[in-house]
Structures are given as structure tokens and as C-alpha cells.
PDB file of C-alpha atoms in Angstrom:
ATOM      1  CA  MET Y   1       0.000   0.000   0.000  1.00 45.00           C
ATOM      2  CA  ILE Y   2       1.248   3.483  -0.816  1.00 51.00           C
ATOM      3  CA  GLN Y   3       2.468   5.332   2.268  1.00 52.00           C
ATOM      4  CA  PRO Y   4       1.084   8.782   3.201  1.00 57.00           C
ATOM      5  CA  TYR Y   5       2.838  11.871   1.919  1.00 57.00           C
ATOM      6  CA  ASP Y   6       5.625  12.920   4.267  1.00 58.00           C
ATOM      7  CA  GLU Y   7       8.128  15.683   3.397  1.00 59.00           C
ATOM      8  CA  GLN Y   8      10.786  14.387   5.806  1.00 58.00           C
ATOM      9  CA  PHE Y   9      10.503  10.943   4.238  1.00 54.00           C
ATOM     10  CA  PHE Y  10      10.979  12.635   0.830  1.00 55.00           C
ATOM     11  CA  GLN Y  11      14.234  14.235   1.948  1.00 59.00           C
ATOM     12  CA  ILE Y  12      15.641  10.911   3.159  1.00 55.00           C
ATOM     13  CA  GLU Y  13      14.737   9.318  -0.157  1.00 54.00           C
ATOM     14  CA  ILE Y  14      16.333  12.176  -2.105  1.00 54.00           C
ATOM     15  CA  LEU Y  15      19.622  11.818  -0.187  1.00 52.00           C
ATOM     16  CA  THR Y  16      19.651   8.074  -0.820  1.00 48.00           C
ATOM     17  CA  HIS Y  17      19.058   8.503  -4.530  1.00 45.00           C
ATOM     18  CA  LYS Y  18      21.701  11.218  -4.862  1.00 46.00           C
ATOM     19  CA  ILE Y  19      24.312   8.861  -3.447  1.00 41.00           C
ATOM     20  CA  ILE Y  20      23.678   6.334  -6.211  1.00 38.00           C
ATOM     21  CA  TYR Y  21      23.013   8.894  -8.941  1.00 40.00           C
ATOM     22  CA  CYS Y  22      26.471   8.769 -10.548  1.00 39.00           C
ATOM     23  CA  ALA Y  23      26.239   5.023 -11.055  1.00 30.00           C
ATOM     24  CA  ALA Y  24      22.661   5.298 -12.280  1.00 35.00           C
ATOM     25  CA  MET Y  25      23.608   7.764 -15.018  1.00 38.00           C
ATOM     26  CA  ALA Y  26      25.171   4.872 -16.933  1.00 31.00           C
ATOM     27  CA  MET Y  27      21.792   3.172 -17.195  1.00 33.00           C
ATOM     28  CA  GLU Y  28      19.777   3.266 -20.396  1.00 42.00           C
ATOM     29  CA  ASN Y  29      17.642   6.364 -20.845  1.00 76.00           C
ATOM     30  CA  PHE Y  30      14.129   4.935 -20.884  1.00 87.00           C
ATOM     31  CA  LEU Y  31      12.761   8.111 -22.413  1.00 91.00           C
ATOM     32  CA  ASN Y  32      14.185   7.260 -25.833  1.00 88.00           C
ATOM     33  CA  HIS Y  33      11.709   4.396 -26.247  1.00 89.00           C
ATOM     34  CA  LEU Y  34       8.686   6.549 -25.402  1.00 94.00           C
ATOM     35  CA  LEU Y  35       9.079   9.615 -27.560  1.00 96.00           C
ATOM     36  CA  ALA Y  36       7.225  10.210 -30.812  1.00 96.00           C
ATOM     37  CA  ASP Y  37       6.642  13.268 -32.961  1.00 95.00           C
ATOM     38  CA  PRO Y  38       3.874  15.288 -31.233  1.00 93.00           C
ATOM     39  CA  HIS Y  39       2.237  16.241 -34.536  1.00 89.00           C
ATOM     40  CA  THR Y  40       2.577  13.079 -36.647  1.00 90.00           C
ATOM     41  CA  GLY Y  41       3.052  10.335 -34.065  1.00 93.00           C
ATOM     42  CA  GLU Y  42       6.074   9.049 -35.991  1.00 93.00           C
ATOM     43  CA  SER Y  43       9.104   7.647 -34.212  1.00 92.00           C
ATOM     44  CA  LEU Y  44      12.092   9.899 -33.593  1.00 94.00           C
ATOM     45  CA  GLN Y  45      15.793   9.301 -34.020  1.00 92.00           C
ATOM     46  CA  LEU Y  46      18.220  10.519 -31.373  1.00 90.00           C
ATOM     47  CA  THR Y  47      21.186  12.387 -32.861  1.00 91.00           C
ATOM     48  CA  PRO Y  48      23.881  14.633 -31.340  1.00 89.00           C
ATOM     49  CA  GLY Y  49      21.706  17.622 -32.270  1.00 89.00           C
ATOM     50  CA  GLY Y  50      18.525  16.285 -30.715  1.00 92.00           C
ATOM     51  CA  TYR Y  51      15.556  14.146 -31.716  1.00 93.00           C
ATOM     52  CA  VAL Y  52      14.934  14.124 -35.472  1.00 93.00           C
ATOM     53  CA  ASN Y  53      11.615  13.357 -37.138  1.00 92.00           C
ATOM     54  CA  ALA Y  54      11.093  11.796 -40.551  1.00 90.00           C
ATOM     55  CA  GLY Y  55      11.042  15.211 -42.201  1.00 89.00           C
ATOM     56  CA  GLY Y  56      14.441  16.127 -40.783  1.00 91.00           C
ATOM     57  CA  TYR Y  57      13.151  18.572 -38.156  1.00 90.00           C
ATOM     58  CA  VAL Y  58      15.264  18.538 -35.001  1.00 92.00           C
ATOM     59  CA  TYR Y  59      13.757  18.812 -31.535  1.00 94.00           C
ATOM     60  CA  PRO Y  60      16.621  20.115 -29.370  1.00 94.00           C
ATOM     61  CA  VAL Y  61      17.771  18.742 -26.018  1.00 93.00           C
ATOM     62  CA  GLN Y  62      18.789  21.086 -23.220  1.00 91.00           C
ATOM     63  CA  HIS Y  63      20.124  19.859 -19.865  1.00 89.00           C
ATOM     64  CA  HIS Y  64      19.110  16.303 -20.857  1.00 89.00           C
ATOM     65  CA  ILE Y  65      15.534  17.527 -21.472  1.00 94.00           C
ATOM     66  CA  PRO Y  66      14.055  17.291 -24.999  1.00 94.00           C
ATOM     67  CA  ASP Y  67      12.123  20.409 -25.987  1.00 95.00           C
ATOM     68  CA  PHE Y  68       9.045  19.938 -28.165  1.00 94.00           C
ATOM     69  CA  ILE Y  69       7.876  23.555 -27.922  1.00 89.00           C
ATOM     70  CA  VAL Y  70       9.147  24.729 -31.273  1.00 74.00           C
ATOM     71  CA  ALA Y  71       8.432  27.299 -33.936  1.00 59.00           C
ATOM     72  CA  GLN Y  72       6.551  24.819 -36.097  1.00 58.00           C
ATOM     73  CA  LYS Y  73       3.087  25.925 -37.098  1.00 61.00           C
ATOM     74  CA  TYR Y  74       0.295  24.419 -35.043  1.00 65.00           C
ATOM     75  CA  THR Y  75      -3.407  25.086 -34.616  1.00 70.00           C
ATOM     76  CA  ALA Y  76      -4.052  26.188 -31.062  1.00 71.00           C
ATOM     77  CA  PRO Y  77      -7.552  25.620 -29.635  1.00 75.00           C
ATOM     78  CA  VAL Y  78      -9.568  28.766 -28.935  1.00 77.00           C
ATOM     79  CA  SER Y  79     -11.508  29.055 -25.677  1.00 77.00           C
ATOM     80  CA  ASP Y  80     -15.091  30.301 -25.515  1.00 83.00           C
ATOM     81  CA  LEU Y  81     -13.899  33.409 -23.665  1.00 79.00           C
ATOM     82  CA  HIS Y  82     -11.386  34.380 -26.333  1.00 80.00           C
ATOM     83  CA  HIS Y  83     -13.832  33.586 -29.120  1.00 78.00           C
ATOM     84  CA  LYS Y  84     -16.421  35.835 -27.464  1.00 82.00           C
ATOM     85  CA  GLU Y  85     -13.940  38.659 -26.901  1.00 80.00           C
ATOM     86  CA  GLY Y  86     -12.338  38.320 -30.330  1.00 81.00           C
ATOM     87  CA  THR Y  87      -8.939  37.945 -28.669  1.00 78.00           C
ATOM     88  CA  GLN Y  88      -6.152  35.399 -28.901  1.00 78.00           C
ATOM     89  CA  PHE Y  89      -4.638  33.348 -26.121  1.00 79.00           C
ATOM     90  CA  HIS Y  90      -1.013  32.526 -26.819  1.00 78.00           C
ATOM     91  CA  TYR Y  91      -1.003  29.965 -24.053  1.00 76.00           C
ATOM     92  CA  ARG Y  92       2.491  28.636 -24.696  1.00 77.00           C
ATOM     93  CA  GLU Y  93       3.984  32.082 -24.211  1.00 80.00           C
ATOM     94  CA  HIS Y  94       1.715  32.720 -21.231  1.00 78.00           C
ATOM     95  CA  TYR Y  95       2.769  29.630 -19.321  1.00 76.00           C
ATOM     96  CA  LYS Y  96       6.415  30.092 -20.182  1.00 76.00           C
ATOM     97  CA  ALA Y  97       6.166  33.509 -18.534  1.00 78.00           C
ATOM     98  CA  ASP Y  98       4.210  31.981 -15.649  1.00 78.00           C
ATOM     99  CA  ALA Y  99       6.922  29.377 -14.996  1.00 72.00           C
ATOM    100  CA  ALA Y 100       9.629  32.050 -15.104  1.00 72.00           C
ATOM    101  CA  PHE Y 101       7.746  34.391 -12.751  1.00 76.00           C
ATOM    102  CA  PHE Y 102       6.543  31.919 -10.103  1.00 74.00           C
ATOM    103  CA  ASN Y 103       8.942  29.656  -8.253  1.00 67.00           C
ATOM    104  CA  TYR Y 104       6.989  26.402  -7.864  1.00 65.00           C
ATOM    105  CA  ILE Y 105       9.893  24.659  -6.186  1.00 61.00           C
ATOM    106  CA  ALA Y 106       9.888  27.217  -3.363  1.00 63.00           C
ATOM    107  CA  GLY Y 107       6.223  26.485  -2.627  1.00 58.00           C
ATOM    108  CA  ASP Y 108       3.691  28.658  -0.815  1.00 58.00           C
ATOM    109  CA  ASP Y 109       4.017  29.802   2.804  1.00 63.00           C
ATOM    110  CA  ASN Y 110       0.242  30.050   3.228  1.00 74.00           C
ATOM    111  CA  ALA Y 111      -0.760  27.386   5.761  1.00 75.00           C
ATOM    112  CA  VAL Y 112      -4.207  26.833   4.253  1.00 76.00           C
ATOM    113  CA  THR Y 113      -2.709  26.334   0.807  1.00 81.00           C
ATOM    114  CA  ARG Y 114      -0.094  23.941   2.162  1.00 83.00           C
ATOM    115  CA  GLU Y 115      -2.705  21.807   3.899  1.00 84.00           C
ATOM    116  CA  GLU Y 116      -4.975  21.746   0.840  1.00 87.00           C
ATOM    117  CA  ARG Y 117      -2.049  20.825  -1.406  1.00 90.00           C
ATOM    118  CA  LYS Y 118      -0.908  18.076   0.977  1.00 91.00           C
ATOM    119  CA  ARG Y 119      -4.336  16.427   1.010  1.00 92.00           C
ATOM    120  CA  ASN Y 120      -4.639  16.729  -2.779  1.00 95.00           C
ATOM    121  CA  ARG Y 121      -1.342  14.904  -3.166  1.00 96.00           C
ATOM    122  CA  GLN Y 122      -2.308  12.214  -0.710  1.00 96.00           C
ATOM    123  CA  ALA Y 123      -5.532  11.649  -2.645  1.00 97.00           C
ATOM    124  CA  ILE Y 124      -3.529  11.194  -5.846  1.00 98.00           C
ATOM    125  CA  MET Y 125      -1.097   8.834  -4.125  1.00 97.00           C
ATOM    126  CA  GLU Y 126      -3.961   6.699  -2.902  1.00 96.00           C
ATOM    127  CA  GLU Y 127      -5.557   6.604  -6.351  1.00 97.00           C
ATOM    128  CA  VAL Y 128      -2.519   5.599  -8.414  1.00 98.00           C
ATOM    129  CA  ASP Y 129      -2.491   1.877  -9.178  1.00 96.00           C
ATOM    130  CA  LYS Y 130       0.235   0.165  -7.176  1.00 93.00           C
ATOM    131  CA  ASN Y 131       1.205  -1.761 -10.333  1.00 95.00           C
ATOM    132  CA  SER Y 132       1.890   1.413 -12.338  1.00 97.00           C
ATOM    133  CA  LYS Y 133       5.394   1.177 -13.759  1.00 97.00           C
ATOM    134  CA  LEU Y 134       5.346   4.231 -16.013  1.00 98.00           C
ATOM    135  CA  ILE Y 135       3.774   7.551 -14.970  1.00 98.00           C
ATOM    136  CA  LEU Y 136       3.444  10.846 -16.840  1.00 98.00           C
ATOM    137  CA  ASP Y 137       3.074  14.022 -14.770  1.00 98.00           C
ATOM    138  CA  ILE Y 138       1.580  16.785 -16.943  1.00 98.00           C
ATOM    139  CA  GLY Y 139       2.095  20.258 -15.496  1.00 96.00           C
ATOM    140  CA  CYS Y 140       4.718  18.915 -13.099  1.00 95.00           C
ATOM    141  CA  GLY Y 141       5.091  22.057 -10.959  1.00 91.00           C
ATOM    142  CA  ASP Y 142       7.613  21.322  -8.200  1.00 92.00           C
ATOM    143  CA  GLY Y 143       8.036  17.715  -9.348  1.00 95.00           C
ATOM    144  CA  TRP Y 144       6.558  16.055  -6.257  1.00 96.00           C
ATOM    145  CA  VAL Y 145       5.122  13.208  -8.373  1.00 97.00           C
ATOM    146  CA  ALA Y 146       8.632  12.159  -9.381  1.00 96.00           C
ATOM    147  CA  GLY Y 147       9.844  12.703  -5.827  1.00 96.00           C
ATOM    148  CA  TYR Y 148       7.338  10.199  -4.503  1.00 96.00           C
ATOM    149  CA  PHE Y 149       6.602   7.686  -7.247  1.00 97.00           C
ATOM    150  CA  SER Y 150      10.144   7.239  -8.559  1.00 93.00           C
ATOM    151  CA  LYS Y 151      10.703   4.870  -5.669  1.00 88.00           C
ATOM    152  CA  PHE Y 152       8.889   2.153  -7.575  1.00 92.00           C
ATOM    153  CA  ALA Y 153       8.048   3.497 -11.054  1.00 96.00           C
ATOM    154  CA  LYS Y 154       9.512   5.433 -13.944  1.00 96.00           C
ATOM    155  CA  VAL Y 155       8.225   9.006 -14.055  1.00 97.00           C
ATOM    156  CA  VAL Y 156       8.256  11.637 -16.791  1.00 97.00           C
ATOM    157  CA  SER Y 157       7.852  15.227 -15.559  1.00 97.00           C
ATOM    158  CA  MET Y 158       6.382  17.473 -18.250  1.00 97.00           C
ATOM    159  CA  ASP Y 159       5.599  21.164 -18.569  1.00 95.00           C
ATOM    160  CA  LEU Y 160       5.279  23.869 -21.215  1.00 92.00           C
ATOM    161  CA  ALA Y 161       8.430  25.701 -20.128  1.00 91.00           C
ATOM    162  CA  ILE Y 162      11.781  24.232 -19.163  1.00 93.00           C
ATOM    163  CA  ASP Y 163      11.882  25.915 -15.735  1.00 93.00           C
ATOM    164  CA  ASN Y 164       9.707  23.403 -13.856  1.00 93.00           C
ATOM    165  CA  PRO Y 165      10.978  20.156 -15.460  1.00 95.00           C
ATOM    166  CA  LEU Y 166      14.579  21.316 -15.008  1.00 94.00           C
ATOM    167  CA  ASN Y 167      14.017  22.231 -11.371  1.00 93.00           C
ATOM    168  CA  ALA Y 168      12.207  18.931 -10.807  1.00 93.00           C
ATOM    169  CA  LEU Y 169      15.041  16.958 -12.410  1.00 93.00           C
ATOM    170  CA  ASN Y 170      17.617  18.774 -10.291  1.00 93.00           C
ATOM    171  CA  LYS Y 171      15.596  18.273  -7.118  1.00 93.00           C
ATOM    172  CA  TYR Y 172      14.878  14.612  -7.812  1.00 94.00           C
ATOM    173  CA  PRO Y 173      17.868  13.337  -9.850  1.00 91.00           C
ATOM    174  CA  PHE Y 174      16.738   9.728 -10.001  1.00 90.00           C
ATOM    175  CA  ALA Y 175      17.758   7.245 -12.681  1.00 88.00           C
ATOM    176  CA  ASN Y 176      14.110   6.490 -13.434  1.00 92.00           C
ATOM    177  CA  HIS Y 177      13.061  10.153 -13.587  1.00 95.00           C
ATOM    178  CA  ALA Y 178      13.087  11.914 -16.962  1.00 95.00           C
ATOM    179  CA  ALA Y 179      11.672  15.236 -18.117  1.00 95.00           C
ATOM    180  CA  VAL Y 180      10.341  16.822 -21.295  1.00 96.00           C
ATOM    181  CA  VAL Y 181       9.178  20.243 -22.363  1.00 96.00           C
ATOM    182  CA  ALA Y 182       5.971  19.768 -24.308  1.00 95.00           C
ATOM    183  CA  ASP Y 183       2.421  20.959 -24.932  1.00 94.00           C
ATOM    184  CA  GLY Y 184      -0.313  18.901 -23.264  1.00 94.00           C
ATOM    185  CA  MET Y 185      -2.413  19.298 -26.400  1.00 93.00           C
ATOM    186  CA  PHE Y 186       0.374  17.721 -28.481  1.00 93.00           C
ATOM    187  CA  LEU Y 187       1.915  14.960 -26.382  1.00 96.00           C
ATOM    188  CA  PRO Y 188       5.286  13.723 -27.743  1.00 96.00           C
ATOM    189  CA  PHE Y 189       4.828  10.081 -26.835  1.00 97.00           C
ATOM    190  CA  ALA Y 190       3.907   6.866 -28.601  1.00 97.00           C
ATOM    191  CA  ASN Y 191       0.344   5.654 -28.113  1.00 97.00           C
ATOM    192  CA  GLU Y 192      -0.314   3.201 -25.278  1.00 97.00           C
ATOM    193  CA  SER Y 193       2.884   4.105 -23.428  1.00 97.00           C
ATOM    194  CA  PHE Y 194       1.826   4.947 -19.860  1.00 98.00           C
ATOM    195  CA  ASP Y 195       0.120   3.116 -17.026  1.00 98.00           C
ATOM    196  CA  THR Y 196      -0.924   6.341 -15.310  1.00 98.00           C
ATOM    197  CA  ILE Y 197      -1.168   9.966 -16.389  1.00 98.00           C
ATOM    198  CA  ILE Y 198      -1.583  12.647 -13.717  1.00 98.00           C
ATOM    199  CA  ALA Y 199      -2.746  16.154 -14.589  1.00 98.00           C
ATOM    200  CA  SER Y 200      -3.261  18.133 -11.393  1.00 97.00           C
ATOM    201  CA  GLU Y 201      -4.656  21.663 -11.742  1.00 95.00           C
ATOM    202  CA  VAL Y 202      -4.327  21.597 -15.524  1.00 96.00           C
ATOM    203  CA  ILE Y 203      -7.690  21.167 -17.262  1.00 96.00           C
ATOM    204  CA  GLU Y 204      -9.176  24.380 -15.867  1.00 95.00           C
ATOM    205  CA  HIS Y 205      -6.483  26.277 -17.808  1.00 93.00           C
ATOM    206  CA  LEU Y 206      -7.080  24.630 -21.189  1.00 93.00           C
ATOM    207  CA  ALA Y 207      -9.031  26.017 -24.111  1.00 90.00           C
ATOM    208  CA  ASP Y 208     -10.318  22.560 -25.083  1.00 93.00           C
ATOM    209  CA  PRO Y 209     -10.356  20.122 -22.117  1.00 95.00           C
ATOM    210  CA  PRO Y 210     -12.170  17.295 -24.017  1.00 95.00           C
ATOM    211  CA  LEU Y 211      -9.473  17.335 -26.698  1.00 94.00           C
ATOM    212  CA  PHE Y 212      -6.808  17.175 -24.002  1.00 96.00           C
ATOM    213  CA  VAL Y 213      -8.479  14.202 -22.315  1.00 97.00           C
ATOM    214  CA  GLU Y 214      -8.808  12.379 -25.650  1.00 96.00           C
ATOM    215  CA  GLY Y 215      -5.101  12.874 -26.313  1.00 96.00           C
ATOM    216  CA  CYS Y 216      -4.149  11.607 -22.863  1.00 98.00           C
ATOM    217  CA  MET Y 217      -6.295   8.504 -23.231  1.00 97.00           C
ATOM    218  CA  GLN Y 218      -4.511   7.641 -26.467  1.00 97.00           C
ATOM    219  CA  LYS Y 219      -1.187   7.585 -24.612  1.00 98.00           C
ATOM    220  CA  LEU Y 220      -2.468   5.212 -21.914  1.00 98.00           C
ATOM    221  CA  LYS Y 221      -2.050   1.472 -22.071  1.00 97.00           C
ATOM    222  CA  PRO Y 222      -5.268  -0.584 -22.022  1.00 97.00           C
ATOM    223  CA  GLY Y 223      -6.478  -0.517 -18.449  1.00 96.00           C
ATOM    224  CA  GLY Y 224      -4.462   2.623 -17.717  1.00 98.00           C
ATOM    225  CA  GLN Y 225      -5.791   5.541 -15.703  1.00 98.00           C
ATOM    226  CA  LEU Y 226      -5.976   9.296 -16.180  1.00 98.00           C
ATOM    227  CA  ILE Y 227      -6.154  11.219 -12.902  1.00 98.00           C
ATOM    228  CA  LEU Y 228      -7.427  14.786 -13.190  1.00 98.00           C
ATOM    229  CA  VAL Y 229      -7.509  17.180 -10.240  1.00 98.00           C
ATOM    230  CA  THR Y 230      -9.170  20.576 -10.533  1.00 97.00           C
ATOM    231  CA  PRO Y 231     -11.034  23.098  -8.349  1.00 96.00           C
ATOM    232  CA  TYR Y 232     -14.567  21.972  -7.567  1.00 96.00           C
ATOM    233  CA  HIS Y 233     -17.471  24.012  -8.967  1.00 94.00           C
ATOM    234  CA  GLU Y 234     -15.321  27.120  -8.993  1.00 92.00           C
ATOM    235  CA  LYS Y 235     -16.950  30.492  -9.506  1.00 92.00           C
ATOM    236  CA  ILE Y 236     -14.433  32.072 -11.842  1.00 88.00           C
ATOM    237  CA  LYS Y 237     -13.682  35.721 -11.157  1.00 89.00           C
ATOM    238  CA  TYR Y 238     -12.783  38.112 -13.950  1.00 84.00           C
ATOM    239  CA  HIS Y 239     -10.674  41.253 -14.039  1.00 89.00           C
ATOM    240  CA  ILE Y 240      -9.933  43.774 -16.755  1.00 91.00           C
ATOM    241  CA  CYS Y 241      -6.457  43.115 -18.098  1.00 85.00           C
ATOM    242  CA  VAL Y 242      -4.126  46.105 -17.758  1.00 85.00           C
ATOM    243  CA  HIS Y 243      -2.537  45.237 -21.115  1.00 83.00           C
ATOM    244  CA  CYS Y 244      -5.461  44.581 -23.457  1.00 85.00           C
ATOM    245  CA  ASN Y 245      -8.463  45.956 -21.490  1.00 87.00           C
ATOM    246  CA  HIS Y 246     -10.420  42.736 -22.034  1.00 85.00           C
ATOM    247  CA  PRO Y 247     -11.838  40.502 -19.300  1.00 86.00           C
ATOM    248  CA  THR Y 248      -9.251  38.042 -18.005  1.00 86.00           C
ATOM    249  CA  PRO Y 249     -10.019  35.180 -15.596  1.00 85.00           C
ATOM    250  CA  GLU Y 250      -8.326  35.031 -12.236  1.00 84.00           C
ATOM    251  CA  SER Y 251      -5.462  32.506 -12.160  1.00 85.00           C
ATOM    252  CA  ALA Y 252      -6.056  31.952 -15.900  1.00 85.00           C
ATOM    253  CA  HIS Y 253      -8.874  29.516 -15.126  1.00 93.00           C
ATOM    254  CA  LEU Y 254     -11.043  29.127 -18.217  1.00 90.00           C
ATOM    255  CA  HIS Y 255     -13.349  26.355 -16.980  1.00 92.00           C
ATOM    256  CA  SER Y 256     -15.056  25.122 -13.847  1.00 94.00           C
ATOM    257  CA  PHE Y 257     -15.986  21.482 -13.240  1.00 95.00           C
ATOM    258  CA  SER Y 258     -18.381  19.474 -11.098  1.00 95.00           C
ATOM    259  CA  GLU Y 259     -20.354  16.258 -11.426  1.00 94.00           C
ATOM    260  CA  LYS Y 260     -22.945  18.138 -13.501  1.00 92.00           C
ATOM    261  CA  ASN Y 261     -20.779  19.203 -16.438  1.00 93.00           C
ATOM    262  CA  ILE Y 262     -18.154  16.519 -17.064  1.00 93.00           C
ATOM    263  CA  ASP Y 263     -20.075  14.478 -19.652  1.00 88.00           C
ATOM    264  CA  ALA Y 264     -18.322  16.307 -22.503  1.00 84.00           C
ATOM    265  CA  LEU Y 265     -14.936  15.321 -21.038  1.00 90.00           C
ATOM    266  CA  ILE Y 266     -15.514  11.600 -21.022  1.00 91.00           C
ATOM    267  CA  ASN Y 267     -16.142   9.187 -23.868  1.00 85.00           C
ATOM    268  CA  ARG Y 268     -18.931   6.776 -22.969  1.00 85.00           C
ATOM    269  CA  LYS Y 269     -16.669   3.792 -23.661  1.00 88.00           C
ATOM    270  CA  TRP Y 270     -14.479   4.780 -20.677  1.00 94.00           C
ATOM    271  CA  LYS Y 271     -15.223   4.018 -17.059  1.00 95.00           C
ATOM    272  CA  PHE Y 272     -14.799   6.860 -14.608  1.00 96.00           C
ATOM    273  CA  LYS Y 273     -15.389   7.973 -11.055  1.00 96.00           C
ATOM    274  CA  THR Y 274     -15.328  11.326  -9.293  1.00 97.00           C
ATOM    275  CA  HIS Y 275     -14.513  12.500  -5.808  1.00 96.00           C
ATOM    276  CA  ALA Y 276     -15.063  15.964  -4.282  1.00 96.00           C
ATOM    277  CA  PHE Y 277     -13.107  16.711  -1.106  1.00 95.00           C
ATOM    278  CA  ASN Y 278     -11.138  19.296   0.930  1.00 93.00           C
ATOM    279  CA  ASN Y 279     -13.951  21.081   2.731  1.00 91.00           C
ATOM    280  CA  LYS Y 280     -13.633  24.845   2.428  1.00 87.00           C
ATOM    281  CA  TYR Y 281     -15.073  25.646   5.846  1.00 84.00           C
ATOM    282  CA  ALA Y 282     -12.742  23.223   7.624  1.00 80.00           C
ATOM    283  CA  LEU Y 283      -9.790  24.994   6.016  1.00 73.00           C
ATOM    284  CA  LYS Y 284     -11.056  28.545   6.478  1.00 70.00           C
ATOM    285  CA  MET Y 285     -11.931  27.962  10.127  1.00 70.00           C
ATOM    286  CA  ARG Y 286      -8.365  26.720  10.577  1.00 65.00           C
ATOM    287  CA  LEU Y 287      -9.495  23.274  11.604  1.00 67.00           C
ATOM    288  CA  TYR Y 288      -6.491  22.054   9.636  1.00 63.00           C
ATOM    289  CA  ASN Y 289      -4.476  22.842  12.772  1.00 69.00           C
ATOM    290  CA  LEU Y 290      -6.386  20.029  14.478  1.00 71.00           C
ATOM    291  CA  LEU Y 291      -6.691  17.745  11.452  1.00 72.00           C
ATOM    292  CA  ALA Y 292      -3.189  18.140  10.011  1.00 73.00           C
ATOM    293  CA  PHE Y 293      -1.748  15.277  12.058  1.00 78.00           C
ATOM    294  CA  LEU Y 294      -4.512  12.812  11.224  1.00 82.00           C
ATOM    295  CA  PRO Y 295      -3.617   9.867   8.971  1.00 88.00           C
ATOM    296  CA  PHE Y 296      -5.049  10.376   5.506  1.00 91.00           C
ATOM    297  CA  THR Y 297      -7.662   7.632   5.907  1.00 91.00           C
ATOM    298  CA  VAL Y 298      -9.001   9.252   9.090  1.00 90.00           C
ATOM    299  CA  TRP Y 299      -8.811  12.745   7.598  1.00 90.00           C
ATOM    300  CA  LYS Y 300     -10.698  11.546   4.514  1.00 92.00           C
ATOM    301  CA  LEU Y 301     -13.551  10.217   6.632  1.00 92.00           C
ATOM    302  CA  THR Y 302     -13.666  13.447   8.631  1.00 89.00           C
ATOM    303  CA  ASP Y 303     -13.687  15.496   5.435  1.00 91.00           C
ATOM    304  CA  LYS Y 304     -16.471  13.339   3.986  1.00 93.00           C
ATOM    305  CA  LEU Y 305     -18.634  13.873   7.067  1.00 92.00           C
ATOM    306  CA  THR Y 306     -17.963  17.613   6.999  1.00 90.00           C
ATOM    307  CA  ASN Y 307     -18.994  17.817   3.346  1.00 93.00           C
ATOM    308  CA  ALA Y 308     -22.159  15.842   4.108  1.00 92.00           C
ATOM    309  CA  LEU Y 309     -23.128  18.526   6.632  1.00 91.00           C
ATOM    310  CA  LEU Y 310     -21.715  21.579   4.838  1.00 88.00           C
ATOM    311  CA  LYS Y 311     -21.170  20.717   1.193  1.00 89.00           C
ATOM    312  CA  LYS Y 312     -18.356  22.983   0.117  1.00 92.00           C
ATOM    313  CA  PRO Y 313     -15.498  20.884  -1.276  1.00 95.00           C
ATOM    314  CA  LEU Y 314     -12.640  22.747  -2.896  1.00 94.00           C
ATOM    315  CA  THR Y 315     -11.082  19.909  -4.882  1.00 96.00           C
ATOM    316  CA  PHE Y 316     -12.533  17.700  -7.616  1.00 97.00           C
ATOM    317  CA  MET Y 317     -10.866  14.502  -8.750  1.00 98.00           C
ATOM    318  CA  ILE Y 318     -11.852  12.677 -11.925  1.00 98.00           C
ATOM    319  CA  VAL Y 319     -10.337   9.252 -12.579  1.00 98.00           C
ATOM    320  CA  ILE Y 320     -10.886   7.857 -16.071  1.00 97.00           C
ATOM    321  CA  ARG Y 321     -10.036   4.265 -16.895  1.00 97.00           C
ATOM    322  CA  LYS Y 322      -9.160   3.192 -20.437  1.00 95.00           C
TER     323      LYS Y 322
END
């Protein structure tokens, strides 16, 4: 059974892995067997200049991280908001700037945020199949997925900008941890590659979430699982952008999800389940000071009872099975 999230335990594991890192570098790079052209699906050839597709285009490698965010033409999905406003959302540029501006490795000093994030991670840990041998972390942030799951599985940390994957690779330099820079709408992997794909706090940012989910499901092995975590039934706030004077959503959230509006995300041939948790009132009333030391199983029961009385969960998990 997967053990509860524990930061001190992480640090011990990191030290252990760093000791053996030099020897592990000689091992075969498992990433080479997974990669495929994100636009054509064709296999890639590794050369001194990078990964080359059939047409001769080279995807460069920086700091051992292949970069699939290139100047090639691509058709970016348009969100309802931008269609309505007649504006464009250059999301690749936006999230590159976001990664450069915010230090996700440093974390957040807000106690409420820390407790919410801890419980979200524990929920993901509990949900991941114990037999998963290959995991993709889309929108890797501080790389905690690799930090935890690399103990028993191979993990690929992925983000739109190199900042987060590079920081994650430096923080968790494990032999079975690799990283890529890529667009979640154009995944650079062969079909049926992964046992588990995790996308935490990603789909609310996307112009076309159903298209994203379809692409992820293609990359899963039969029986694989896609774990999505997003704010629950969020009331999105808008502000007037100081640059373009058009409405812009807070935190760049374009969508809100609950049990009532996820049908468009999920093909009927897939099995799925949902779970809403992290009661808002328990966090806001600082009950986390009392609940923080509870084992996850006990906390989960307490949270479930609280939501039964005062239904205000903050987090929504969707698990889709191929």
C-alpha cells in the first residue's frame, strides 16, 4: 500500500538517490523508447543535435531535457472566452512567462494552501495503481510526483516551459526520472505508453479540455488511468487586463468542473469515477491545525462527514479508466 505523503521521508529518499546517482547515469535512458513526434506520431531518431523526425526537423535537447515547444506551425484551440472577446490566447507564451515568474519549487508559505495541497497529493497517491510502472506528470510544478513515485516506477515530468521540469530533475535526480518540455495538447509520446497519467490543476487552464483528455487517453495502455484534479465548482472571477483591457479570468482559469458538467470530457466507452473533497469551511476555520496530524484515511472520513453537513469541497478529482 502506498504510504502517506511525508516531506521528511521525501528528503531521506532524495539523499539516498543522490548517493547512487552517478552510477545510475550509466543506465539506459528509458525516455528514448517513449518519444514520438507530437504532430505526426512518428518515431524519432536521437542524434547529437537532438531528436529528429522523418522530415528532418530537429527537436533540441537542453540539460538532458528534450524540448518539443518549437516554432513549427500548429493550430491552437480557442476558448469560448477568447472567441467571445475576439482575442487570442497565446497559451504557450503565457505559461512560459508563468513558470519564469513563479517559483513552484519554493512552494507557498500560506498554511491553508499547504494543507490543501498536501491532502490533494495524498488523494492522488492513494488513487494511483500500485502496479503502475510508467507515470506521466503533466504540469509537473515542483516535481513532487517524481519525488514520490520514482521509488517504484519510472516518471516523466512534463511542462510547457523548461523551468519546472529542469528544477524537478535537479531536485529529484533519479535514474528512473526523466523530463520533457511539451504541450499537453500535443503529447510527444507513442500511443499506449503509460500506465498512469496525472494532470493536477491543468484542465481548468485549457481552451479545449475534451481534446486534451482524448489525447491523454490515447497515450495510456489498455487498463491505464488518467487522474485529473481541478477546483470543484469554482466560480471564476474576472478582471480587466491592464494590457489589453479585455476581461481576463483570475489565475487563468477558463473552466469550472463538477459532477454536472463533465459528460463532454468523457467518452462513454471509458469508465470513470469522481470525488469531491477538501472542505472549504474546515480549512477557512483553521481546523487544519487540528486535522493536520490525522492519517489520511481518518482525515478523509472526517472530510467526507464535513462535506455531508456543509457541502463545500474545494477539490474535484476525476479518474478515467481506459
